[in-house]
């Protein structure tokens, strides 16, 4: 099973998550939204699995700086369009590991989902 971490290289939360994975001995590939963009179909799949409310980073400055009209009446389609246009609005990191999809860095959740040292072989 391959593990892919999606995020932004300079994000502090992504740095902590990558350090956790490194410390746990879990191999992963890193996909940087800033340099590689985000695939709309993949993002729509994440929204289908976890909900746009989980994936949309409303706490970040990119979202907060949007015009009120852009923030109003959000639904899945509008949220996906916003996140595709501004990948900084995707909560970080997002991790795909087989059937597992993690959003945000929560060490206890990651420990349960990925374990230490053996996730790369599952």
CSV table of N, CA, C and O in Angstrom, one decimal:
chain,number,residue,atom,x,y,z
A,1,UNK,N,0.8,-1.2,0.0
A,1,UNK,CA,0.0,0.0,0.0
A,1,UNK,C,0.9,1.2,0.0
A,1,UNK,O,1.8,1.3,0.7
A,2,UNK,N,0.5,2.2,-0.8
A,2,UNK,CA,1.3,3.4,-0.8
A,2,UNK,C,0.5,4.5,0.0
A,2,UNK,O,-0.7,4.5,0.1
A,3,UNK,N,1.3,5.4,0.6
A,3,UNK,CA,0.7,6.4,1.4
A,3,UNK,C,1.1,7.7,0.7
A,3,UNK,O,2.3,7.9,0.4
A,4,UNK,N,0.1,8.6,0.5
A,4,UNK,CA,0.4,9.9,-0.2
A,4,UNK,C,-0.1,11.0,0.8
A,4,UNK,O,-1.2,10.9,1.3
A,5,UNK,N,0.8,11.9,1.0
A,5,UNK,CA,0.4,13.1,1.9
A,5,UNK,C,0.3,14.3,0.9
A,5,UNK,O,1.1,14.6,0.2
A,6,UNK,N,-0.9,14.9,1.0
A,6,UNK,CA,-1.2,16.1,0.2
A,6,UNK,C,-1.2,17.3,1.1
A,6,UNK,O,-1.8,17.2,2.2
A,7,UNK,N,-0.6,18.3,0.7
A,7,UNK,CA,-0.5,19.5,1.5
A,7,UNK,C,0.3,20.6,0.9
A,7,UNK,O,0.6,20.6,-0.3
A,8,UNK,N,0.8,21.5,1.7
A,8,UNK,CA,1.7,22.6,1.3
A,8,UNK,C,3.0,22.5,2.1
A,8,UNK,O,2.9,22.4,3.3
A,9,UNK,N,4.1,22.4,1.4
A,9,UNK,CA,5.4,22.1,2.0
A,9,UNK,C,5.7,23.0,3.2
A,9,UNK,O,6.2,22.6,4.2
A,10,UNK,N,5.3,24.3,3.1
A,10,UNK,CA,5.7,25.3,4.2
A,10,UNK,C,4.7,25.3,5.3
A,10,UNK,O,4.9,26.1,6.3
A,11,UNK,N,3.6,24.6,5.3
A,11,UNK,CA,2.6,24.6,6.3
A,11,UNK,C,3.1,23.9,7.6
A,11,UNK,O,3.6,22.8,7.5
A,12,UNK,N,3.0,24.6,8.7
A,12,UNK,CA,3.5,24.0,10.0
A,12,UNK,C,2.8,22.7,10.3
A,12,UNK,O,3.5,21.8,10.8
A,13,UNK,N,1.5,22.6,10.1
A,13,UNK,CA,0.8,21.3,10.4
A,13,UNK,C,1.3,20.2,9.5
A,13,UNK,O,1.5,19.1,10.0
A,14,UNK,N,1.6,20.5,8.2
A,14,UNK,CA,2.1,19.5,7.3
A,14,UNK,C,3.5,19.1,7.8
A,14,UNK,O,3.9,17.9,7.7
A,15,UNK,N,4.3,20.0,8.2
A,15,UNK,CA,5.7,19.7,8.7
A,15,UNK,C,5.6,18.8,9.9
A,15,UNK,O,6.4,17.8,10.0
A,16,UNK,N,4.7,19.1,10.8
A,16,UNK,CA,4.5,18.2,12.0
A,16,UNK,C,4.0,16.8,11.6
A,16,UNK,O,4.5,15.8,12.1
A,17,UNK,N,3.1,16.7,10.6
A,17,UNK,CA,2.6,15.4,10.2
A,17,UNK,C,3.7,14.6,9.5
A,17,UNK,O,3.8,13.4,9.7
A,18,UNK,N,4.5,15.3,8.7
A,18,UNK,CA,5.6,14.6,8.0
A,18,UNK,C,6.6,14.1,9.0
A,18,UNK,O,7.2,13.0,8.8
A,19,UNK,N,6.9,14.9,10.0
A,19,UNK,CA,7.9,14.5,11.0
A,19,UNK,C,7.3,13.3,11.8
A,19,UNK,O,8.1,12.3,12.1
A,20,UNK,N,6.0,13.2,12.0
A,20,UNK,CA,5.4,12.1,12.7
A,20,UNK,C,5.5,10.9,11.9
A,20,UNK,O,5.9,9.8,12.4
A,21,UNK,N,5.2,11.0,10.6
A,21,UNK,CA,5.4,9.8,9.7
A,21,UNK,C,6.8,9.3,9.6
A,21,UNK,O,7.1,8.1,9.7
A,22,UNK,N,7.7,10.3,9.5
A,22,UNK,CA,9.2,9.9,9.5
A,22,UNK,C,9.6,9.2,10.8
A,22,UNK,O,10.2,8.1,10.7
A,23,UNK,N,9.1,9.7,11.9
A,23,UNK,CA,9.4,9.1,13.2
A,23,UNK,C,8.8,7.7,13.4
A,23,UNK,O,9.4,6.9,14.0
A,24,UNK,N,7.7,7.5,12.7
A,24,UNK,CA,7.0,6.2,12.8
A,24,UNK,C,7.5,5.2,11.8
A,24,UNK,O,7.1,4.1,11.7
A,25,UNK,N,8.4,5.7,10.9
A,25,UNK,CA,9.0,4.8,9.9
A,25,UNK,C,8.0,4.5,8.8
A,25,UNK,O,8.1,3.4,8.1
A,26,UNK,N,7.1,5.4,8.5
A,26,UNK,CA,6.1,5.2,7.5
A,26,UNK,C,6.5,5.9,6.2
A,26,UNK,O,6.7,7.1,6.2
A,27,UNK,N,6.7,5.1,5.2
A,27,UNK,CA,7.1,5.7,3.9
A,27,UNK,C,5.9,6.4,3.2
A,27,UNK,O,4.8,5.9,3.3
A,28,UNK,N,6.2,7.5,2.5
A,28,UNK,CA,5.1,8.2,1.9
A,28,UNK,C,5.6,9.0,0.7
A,28,UNK,O,6.8,9.4,0.7
A,29,UNK,N,4.7,9.4,-0.2
A,29,UNK,CA,5.0,10.3,-1.2
A,29,UNK,C,4.3,11.6,-0.8
A,29,UNK,O,3.3,11.6,-0.2
A,30,UNK,N,4.9,12.8,-1.2
A,30,UNK,CA,4.4,14.1,-0.8
A,30,UNK,C,3.9,14.8,-2.1
A,30,UNK,O,4.6,14.9,-3.1
A,31,UNK,N,2.7,15.3,-2.1
A,31,UNK,CA,2.1,16.0,-3.2
A,31,UNK,C,1.8,17.4,-2.7
A,31,UNK,O,1.0,17.7,-1.8
A,32,UNK,N,2.6,18.4,-3.2
A,32,UNK,CA,2.5,19.8,-2.8
A,32,UNK,C,1.5,20.5,-3.7
A,32,UNK,O,1.7,20.6,-4.9
A,33,UNK,N,0.4,21.0,-3.1
A,33,UNK,CA,-0.6,21.7,-3.9
A,33,UNK,C,-0.1,22.9,-4.6
A,33,UNK,O,-0.5,23.3,-5.7
A,34,UNK,N,0.9,23.6,-4.0
A,34,UNK,CA,1.4,24.8,-4.6
A,34,UNK,C,2.1,24.6,-5.9
A,34,UNK,O,2.1,25.4,-6.8
A,35,UNK,N,2.8,23.5,-6.0
A,35,UNK,CA,3.6,23.2,-7.2
A,35,UNK,C,2.9,22.2,-8.1
A,35,UNK,O,3.2,22.2,-9.3
A,36,UNK,N,2.1,21.3,-7.6
A,36,UNK,CA,1.4,20.3,-8.4
A,36,UNK,C,-0.1,20.5,-8.6
A,36,UNK,O,-0.7,19.7,-9.3
A,37,UNK,N,-0.6,21.4,-7.9
A,37,UNK,CA,-2.1,21.6,-8.0
A,37,UNK,C,-2.9,20.5,-7.3
A,37,UNK,O,-2.3,19.7,-6.6
A,38,UNK,N,-4.2,20.5,-7.6
A,38,UNK,CA,-5.1,19.5,-7.0
A,38,UNK,C,-6.0,19.0,-8.2
A,38,UNK,O,-6.5,19.8,-9.0
A,39,UNK,N,-6.1,17.7,-8.2
A,39,UNK,CA,-7.0,17.1,-9.2
A,39,UNK,C,-8.5,17.2,-8.8
A,39,UNK,O,-8.8,16.7,-7.7
A,40,UNK,N,-9.3,17.8,-9.6
A,40,UNK,CA,-10.7,18.0,-9.2
A,40,UNK,C,-11.4,16.7,-8.9
A,40,UNK,O,-12.2,16.6,-7.9
A,41,UNK,N,-11.2,15.6,-9.7
A,41,UNK,CA,-11.9,14.4,-9.5
A,41,UNK,C,-11.4,13.8,-8.1
A,41,UNK,O,-12.3,13.2,-7.4
A,42,UNK,N,-10.2,13.9,-7.8
A,42,UNK,CA,-9.7,13.4,-6.5
A,42,UNK,C,-10.4,14.2,-5.4
A,42,UNK,O,-10.8,13.6,-4.4
A,43,UNK,N,-10.4,15.5,-5.5
A,43,UNK,CA,-11.0,16.3,-4.5
A,43,UNK,C,-12.5,16.0,-4.3
A,43,UNK,O,-13.0,15.9,-3.2
A,44,UNK,N,-13.2,15.8,-5.4
A,44,UNK,CA,-14.6,15.4,-5.4
A,44,UNK,C,-14.8,14.1,-4.7
A,44,UNK,O,-15.7,13.9,-3.9
A,45,UNK,N,-13.9,13.2,-4.9
A,45,UNK,CA,-13.9,11.9,-4.2
A,45,UNK,C,-13.7,12.0,-2.7
A,45,UNK,O,-14.4,11.4,-1.9
A,46,UNK,N,-12.8,12.9,-2.3
A,46,UNK,CA,-12.6,13.2,-0.9
A,46,UNK,C,-13.9,13.8,-0.3
A,46,UNK,O,-14.3,13.4,0.8
A,47,UNK,N,-14.5,14.7,-1.0
A,47,UNK,CA,-15.7,15.3,-0.5
A,47,UNK,C,-16.8,14.3,-0.4
A,47,UNK,O,-17.5,14.3,0.6
A,48,UNK,N,-16.9,13.4,-1.3
A,48,UNK,CA,-17.9,12.3,-1.2
A,48,UNK,C,-17.7,11.5,0.0
A,48,UNK,O,-18.6,11.1,0.6
A,49,UNK,N,-16.4,11.2,0.3
A,49,UNK,CA,-16.1,10.3,1.4
A,49,UNK,C,-16.2,11.0,2.8
A,49,UNK,O,-16.6,10.4,3.8
A,50,UNK,N,-15.7,12.2,2.9
A,50,UNK,CA,-15.6,12.9,4.2
A,50,UNK,C,-16.5,14.1,4.3
A,50,UNK,O,-16.6,14.6,5.4
A,51,UNK,N,-17.0,14.6,3.2
A,51,UNK,CA,-17.8,15.8,3.3
A,51,UNK,C,-17.0,17.1,3.1
A,51,UNK,O,-15.9,17.2,3.6
A,52,UNK,N,-17.6,18.0,2.4
A,52,UNK,CA,-16.9,19.3,2.1
A,52,UNK,C,-16.6,20.1,3.4
A,52,UNK,O,-15.6,20.8,3.4
A,53,UNK,N,-17.5,19.9,4.3
A,53,UNK,CA,-17.3,20.7,5.6
A,53,UNK,C,-16.0,20.3,6.3
A,53,UNK,O,-15.4,21.1,7.0
A,54,UNK,N,-15.6,19.0,6.2
A,54,UNK,CA,-14.4,18.5,6.8
A,54,UNK,C,-13.2,19.0,6.0
A,54,UNK,O,-12.1,19.4,6.6
A,55,UNK,N,-13.3,19.1,4.7
A,55,UNK,CA,-12.1,19.4,3.9
A,55,UNK,C,-11.9,20.9,3.7
A,55,UNK,O,-10.7,21.3,3.5
A,56,UNK,N,-12.9,21.7,3.8
A,56,UNK,CA,-12.7,23.2,3.6
A,56,UNK,C,-12.1,23.8,4.8
A,56,UNK,O,-12.7,23.7,5.9
A,57,UNK,N,-11.0,24.4,4.6
A,57,UNK,CA,-10.3,25.1,5.7
A,57,UNK,C,-10.8,26.5,5.9
A,57,UNK,O,-10.3,27.5,5.3
A,58,UNK,N,-11.8,26.6,6.7
A,58,UNK,CA,-12.5,28.0,7.0
A,58,UNK,C,-11.6,28.8,7.9
A,58,UNK,O,-11.9,30.0,8.0
A,59,UNK,N,-10.7,28.2,8.6
A,59,UNK,CA,-9.9,29.0,9.6
A,59,UNK,C,-8.7,29.7,8.9
A,59,UNK,O,-8.2,30.6,9.5
A,60,UNK,N,-8.4,29.3,7.7
A,60,UNK,CA,-7.2,29.9,7.0
A,60,UNK,C,-7.5,31.3,6.5
A,60,UNK,O,-8.6,31.7,6.3
A,61,UNK,N,-6.4,32.1,6.3
A,61,UNK,CA,-6.6,33.4,5.8
A,61,UNK,C,-7.1,33.5,4.4
A,61,UNK,O,-7.9,34.4,4.0
A,62,UNK,N,-6.8,32.5,3.6
A,62,UNK,CA,-7.4,32.5,2.2
A,62,UNK,C,-8.9,32.5,2.2
A,62,UNK,O,-9.5,33.3,1.5
A,63,UNK,N,-9.5,31.6,3.0
A,63,UNK,CA,-11.0,31.6,3.1
A,63,UNK,C,-11.5,32.9,3.8
A,63,UNK,O,-12.4,33.5,3.3
A,64,UNK,N,-10.9,33.3,4.9
A,64,UNK,CA,-11.3,34.5,5.6
A,64,UNK,C,-11.3,35.7,4.7
A,64,UNK,O,-12.1,36.6,4.9
A,65,UNK,N,-10.4,35.8,3.8
A,65,UNK,CA,-10.2,37.0,2.9
A,65,UNK,C,-11.2,36.9,1.7
A,65,UNK,O,-11.2,37.9,1.0
A,66,UNK,N,-11.9,35.9,1.6
A,66,UNK,CA,-12.9,35.8,0.5
A,66,UNK,C,-14.0,36.9,0.7
A,66,UNK,O,-14.3,37.2,1.8
A,67,UNK,N,-14.6,37.3,-0.4
A,67,UNK,CA,-15.8,38.2,-0.3
A,67,UNK,C,-16.9,37.4,0.4
A,67,UNK,O,-17.0,36.2,0.2
A,68,UNK,N,-17.7,38.1,1.1
A,68,UNK,CA,-18.8,37.5,1.9
A,68,UNK,C,-19.7,36.7,0.9
A,68,UNK,O,-20.2,35.6,1.2
A,69,UNK,N,-19.9,37.2,-0.3
A,69,UNK,CA,-20.8,36.6,-1.3
A,69,UNK,C,-20.2,35.2,-1.7
A,69,UNK,O,-21.0,34.2,-1.9
A,70,UNK,N,-18.9,35.0,-1.7
A,70,UNK,CA,-18.3,33.8,-2.0
A,70,UNK,C,-18.4,32.8,-0.9
A,70,UNK,O,-18.3,31.6,-1.1
A,71,UNK,N,-18.5,33.3,0.3
A,71,UNK,CA,-18.6,32.4,1.5
A,71,UNK,C,-20.1,32.0,1.8
A,71,UNK,O,-20.3,31.0,2.5
A,72,UNK,N,-21.0,32.7,1.2
A,72,UNK,CA,-22.4,32.5,1.5
A,72,UNK,C,-23.0,31.3,0.7
A,72,UNK,O,-22.5,31.0,-0.4
A,73,UNK,N,-23.9,30.6,1.3
A,73,UNK,CA,-24.6,29.5,0.7
A,73,UNK,C,-23.7,28.5,0.1
A,73,UNK,O,-23.9,28.0,-1.0
A,74,UNK,N,-22.7,28.1,0.8
A,74,UNK,CA,-21.8,27.0,0.4
A,74,UNK,C,-22.5,25.7,0.3
A,74,UNK,O,-23.3,25.3,1.2
A,75,UNK,N,-22.2,24.9,-0.7
A,75,UNK,CA,-22.6,23.5,-0.8
A,75,UNK,C,-21.4,22.8,-1.4
A,75,UNK,O,-20.3,23.4,-1.6
A,76,UNK,N,-21.5,21.5,-1.6
A,76,UNK,CA,-20.4,20.7,-2.1
A,76,UNK,C,-19.8,21.2,-3.4
A,76,UNK,O,-18.5,21.4,-3.5
A,77,UNK,N,-20.6,21.5,-4.3
A,77,UNK,CA,-20.1,22.0,-5.6
A,77,UNK,C,-19.3,23.3,-5.5
A,77,UNK,O,-18.2,23.5,-6.1
A,78,UNK,N,-19.9,24.3,-4.8
A,78,UNK,CA,-19.2,25.5,-4.6
A,78,UNK,C,-17.9,25.4,-3.8
A,78,UNK,O,-16.9,26.1,-4.1
A,79,UNK,N,-18.0,24.5,-2.8
A,79,UNK,CA,-16.8,24.3,-1.9
A,79,UNK,C,-15.6,23.7,-2.8
A,79,UNK,O,-14.5,24.1,-2.7
A,80,UNK,N,-16.0,22.7,-3.6
A,80,UNK,CA,-15.0,22.1,-4.5
A,80,UNK,C,-14.4,23.1,-5.5
A,80,UNK,O,-13.2,23.2,-5.7
A,81,UNK,N,-15.3,24.0,-6.0
A,81,UNK,CA,-14.8,25.0,-6.9
A,81,UNK,C,-13.8,25.9,-6.2
A,81,UNK,O,-12.8,26.3,-6.8
A,82,UNK,N,-14.1,26.3,-5.0
A,82,UNK,CA,-13.3,27.2,-4.2
A,82,UNK,C,-11.9,26.5,-3.9
A,82,UNK,O,-10.8,27.1,-4.1
A,83,UNK,N,-12.0,25.3,-3.5
A,83,UNK,CA,-10.7,24.5,-3.2
A,83,UNK,C,-9.9,24.3,-4.4
A,83,UNK,O,-8.7,24.3,-4.3
A,84,UNK,N,-10.5,24.0,-5.6
A,84,UNK,CA,-9.7,23.9,-6.8
A,84,UNK,C,-9.0,25.2,-7.2
A,84,UNK,O,-7.9,25.2,-7.6
A,85,UNK,N,-9.8,26.3,-7.1
A,85,UNK,CA,-9.2,27.6,-7.5
A,85,UNK,C,-8.1,28.0,-6.5
A,85,UNK,O,-7.2,28.7,-6.9
A,86,UNK,N,-8.3,27.7,-5.2
A,86,UNK,CA,-7.4,28.1,-4.2
A,86,UNK,C,-7.1,26.9,-3.3
A,86,UNK,O,-7.7,26.7,-2.2
A,87,UNK,N,-6.1,26.0,-3.7
A,87,UNK,CA,-5.8,24.8,-2.9
A,87,UNK,C,-5.4,25.1,-1.4
A,87,UNK,O,-5.5,24.2,-0.6
A,88,UNK,N,-5.1,26.3,-1.1
A,88,UNK,CA,-4.8,26.7,0.3
A,88,UNK,C,-6.0,26.5,1.2
A,88,UNK,O,-5.9,26.5,2.4
A,89,UNK,N,-7.2,26.5,0.6
A,89,UNK,CA,-8.4,26.3,1.3
A,89,UNK,C,-8.7,24.9,1.7
A,89,UNK,O,-9.7,24.6,2.3
A,90,UNK,N,-7.9,23.9,1.2
A,90,UNK,CA,-8.1,22.5,1.6
A,90,UNK,C,-7.4,22.3,3.0
A,90,UNK,O,-6.2,22.7,3.1
A,91,UNK,N,-8.1,21.8,3.9
A,91,UNK,CA,-7.5,21.5,5.2
A,91,UNK,C,-6.3,20.6,5.0
A,91,UNK,O,-6.4,19.7,4.2
A,92,UNK,N,-5.3,20.8,5.8
A,92,UNK,CA,-4.1,20.0,5.6
A,92,UNK,C,-3.6,19.4,6.9
A,92,UNK,O,-3.9,19.8,7.9
A,93,UNK,N,-2.9,18.3,6.6
A,93,UNK,CA,-2.7,17.5,5.4
A,93,UNK,C,-3.9,16.6,5.1
A,93,UNK,O,-4.7,16.3,6.0
A,94,UNK,N,-4.0,16.1,3.9
A,94,UNK,CA,-4.9,15.0,3.6
A,94,UNK,C,-4.0,13.8,3.3
A,94,UNK,O,-3.0,13.9,2.5
A,95,UNK,N,-4.3,12.7,3.8
A,95,UNK,CA,-3.5,11.5,3.6
A,95,UNK,C,-4.3,10.4,3.1
A,95,UNK,O,-5.4,10.0,3.6
A,96,UNK,N,-3.9,9.8,2.0
A,96,UNK,CA,-4.5,8.6,1.4
A,96,UNK,C,-3.5,7.4,1.7
A,96,UNK,O,-2.4,7.5,1.3
A,97,UNK,N,-4.1,6.4,2.3
A,97,UNK,CA,-3.3,5.2,2.6
A,97,UNK,C,-4.2,4.0,2.4
A,97,UNK,O,-5.0,3.7,3.3
A,98,UNK,N,-4.2,3.5,1.2
A,98,UNK,CA,-5.1,2.4,0.9
A,98,UNK,C,-6.5,3.0,0.9
A,98,UNK,O,-6.9,4.0,0.3
A,99,UNK,N,-7.4,2.3,1.7
A,99,UNK,CA,-8.8,2.8,1.9
A,99,UNK,C,-8.9,3.9,2.9
A,99,UNK,O,-10.0,4.4,3.1
A,100,UNK,N,-7.8,4.2,3.6
A,100,UNK,CA,-7.9,5.2,4.7
A,100,UNK,C,-7.7,6.6,4.1
A,100,UNK,O,-6.9,6.8,3.2
A,101,UNK,N,-8.5,7.5,4.6
A,101,UNK,CA,-8.4,8.9,4.2
A,101,UNK,C,-8.5,9.8,5.4
A,101,UNK,O,-9.5,9.8,6.1
A,102,UNK,N,-7.3,10.4,5.7
A,102,UNK,CA,-7.2,11.2,6.9
A,102,UNK,C,-7.2,12.7,6.5
A,102,UNK,O,-6.5,13.0,5.5
A,103,UNK,N,-7.9,13.5,7.3
A,103,UNK,CA,-7.9,15.0,7.0
A,103,UNK,C,-7.5,15.7,8.3
A,103,UNK,O,-8.1,15.6,9.3
A,104,UNK,N,-6.4,16.5,8.2
A,104,UNK,CA,-5.9,17.2,9.3
A,104,UNK,C,-5.0,16.3,10.1
A,104,UNK,O,-5.0,15.1,9.9
A,105,UNK,N,-4.1,16.9,10.9
A,105,UNK,CA,-3.1,16.1,11.7
A,105,UNK,C,-3.6,15.9,13.1
A,105,UNK,O,-3.6,16.9,13.9
A,106,UNK,N,-4.0,14.7,13.4
A,106,UNK,CA,-4.4,14.3,14.8
A,106,UNK,C,-3.6,13.1,15.1
A,106,UNK,O,-4.0,12.0,14.7
A,107,UNK,N,-2.5,13.2,15.9
A,107,UNK,CA,-1.6,12.0,16.1
A,107,UNK,C,-2.4,10.8,16.6
A,107,UNK,O,-2.0,9.7,16.1
A,108,UNK,N,-3.3,10.9,17.5
A,108,UNK,CA,-4.0,9.7,18.0
A,108,UNK,C,-4.8,9.0,16.9
A,108,UNK,O,-4.8,7.8,16.8
A,109,UNK,N,-5.5,9.8,16.1
A,109,UNK,CA,-6.2,9.2,15.0
A,109,UNK,C,-5.2,8.6,14.0
A,109,UNK,O,-5.5,7.5,13.4
A,110,UNK,N,-4.1,9.2,13.7
A,110,UNK,CA,-3.2,8.7,12.8
A,110,UNK,C,-2.5,7.4,13.3
A,110,UNK,O,-2.3,6.5,12.5
A,111,UNK,N,-2.3,7.4,14.6
A,111,UNK,CA,-1.7,6.2,15.2
A,111,UNK,C,-2.7,5.0,15.0
A,111,UNK,O,-2.3,3.9,14.6
A,112,UNK,N,-3.9,5.2,15.3
A,112,UNK,CA,-4.9,4.2,15.1
A,112,UNK,C,-5.1,3.7,13.7
A,112,UNK,O,-5.2,2.5,13.4
A,113,UNK,N,-5.1,4.7,12.7
A,113,UNK,CA,-5.3,4.4,11.3
A,113,UNK,C,-4.1,3.8,10.6
A,113,UNK,O,-4.2,2.9,9.8
A,114,UNK,N,-2.9,4.3,11.0
A,114,UNK,CA,-1.7,4.0,10.3
A,114,UNK,C,-0.7,3.1,11.1
A,114,UNK,O,0.1,2.4,10.5
A,115,UNK,N,-0.8,3.1,12.4
A,115,UNK,CA,0.1,2.4,13.2
A,115,UNK,C,1.5,2.9,13.1
A,115,UNK,O,1.7,3.9,12.4
A,116,UNK,N,2.4,2.3,13.7
A,116,UNK,CA,3.8,2.7,13.6
A,116,UNK,C,4.6,1.7,12.9
A,116,UNK,O,4.6,0.5,13.2
A,117,UNK,N,5.3,2.1,11.9
A,117,UNK,CA,6.3,1.3,11.2
A,117,UNK,C,5.8,0.2,10.3
A,117,UNK,O,6.5,-0.3,9.4
A,118,UNK,N,4.5,-0.1,10.3
A,118,UNK,CA,4.0,-1.2,9.4
A,118,UNK,C,3.0,-0.7,8.4
A,118,UNK,O,2.6,-1.5,7.6
A,119,UNK,N,2.7,0.6,8.4
A,119,UNK,CA,1.6,1.1,7.5
A,119,UNK,C,2.1,0.9,6.1
A,119,UNK,O,1.2,0.7,5.2
A,120,UNK,N,3.3,1.1,5.8
A,120,UNK,CA,3.8,1.0,4.4
A,120,UNK,C,3.7,-0.4,3.8
A,120,UNK,O,3.7,-0.6,2.6
A,121,UNK,N,3.5,-1.4,4.7
A,121,UNK,CA,3.4,-2.7,4.2
A,121,UNK,C,2.0,-3.3,4.2
A,121,UNK,O,1.8,-4.4,3.8
A,122,UNK,N,1.1,-2.5,4.7
A,122,UNK,CA,-0.3,-2.9,4.7
A,122,UNK,C,-1.0,-2.7,3.4
A,122,UNK,O,-0.8,-1.8,2.7
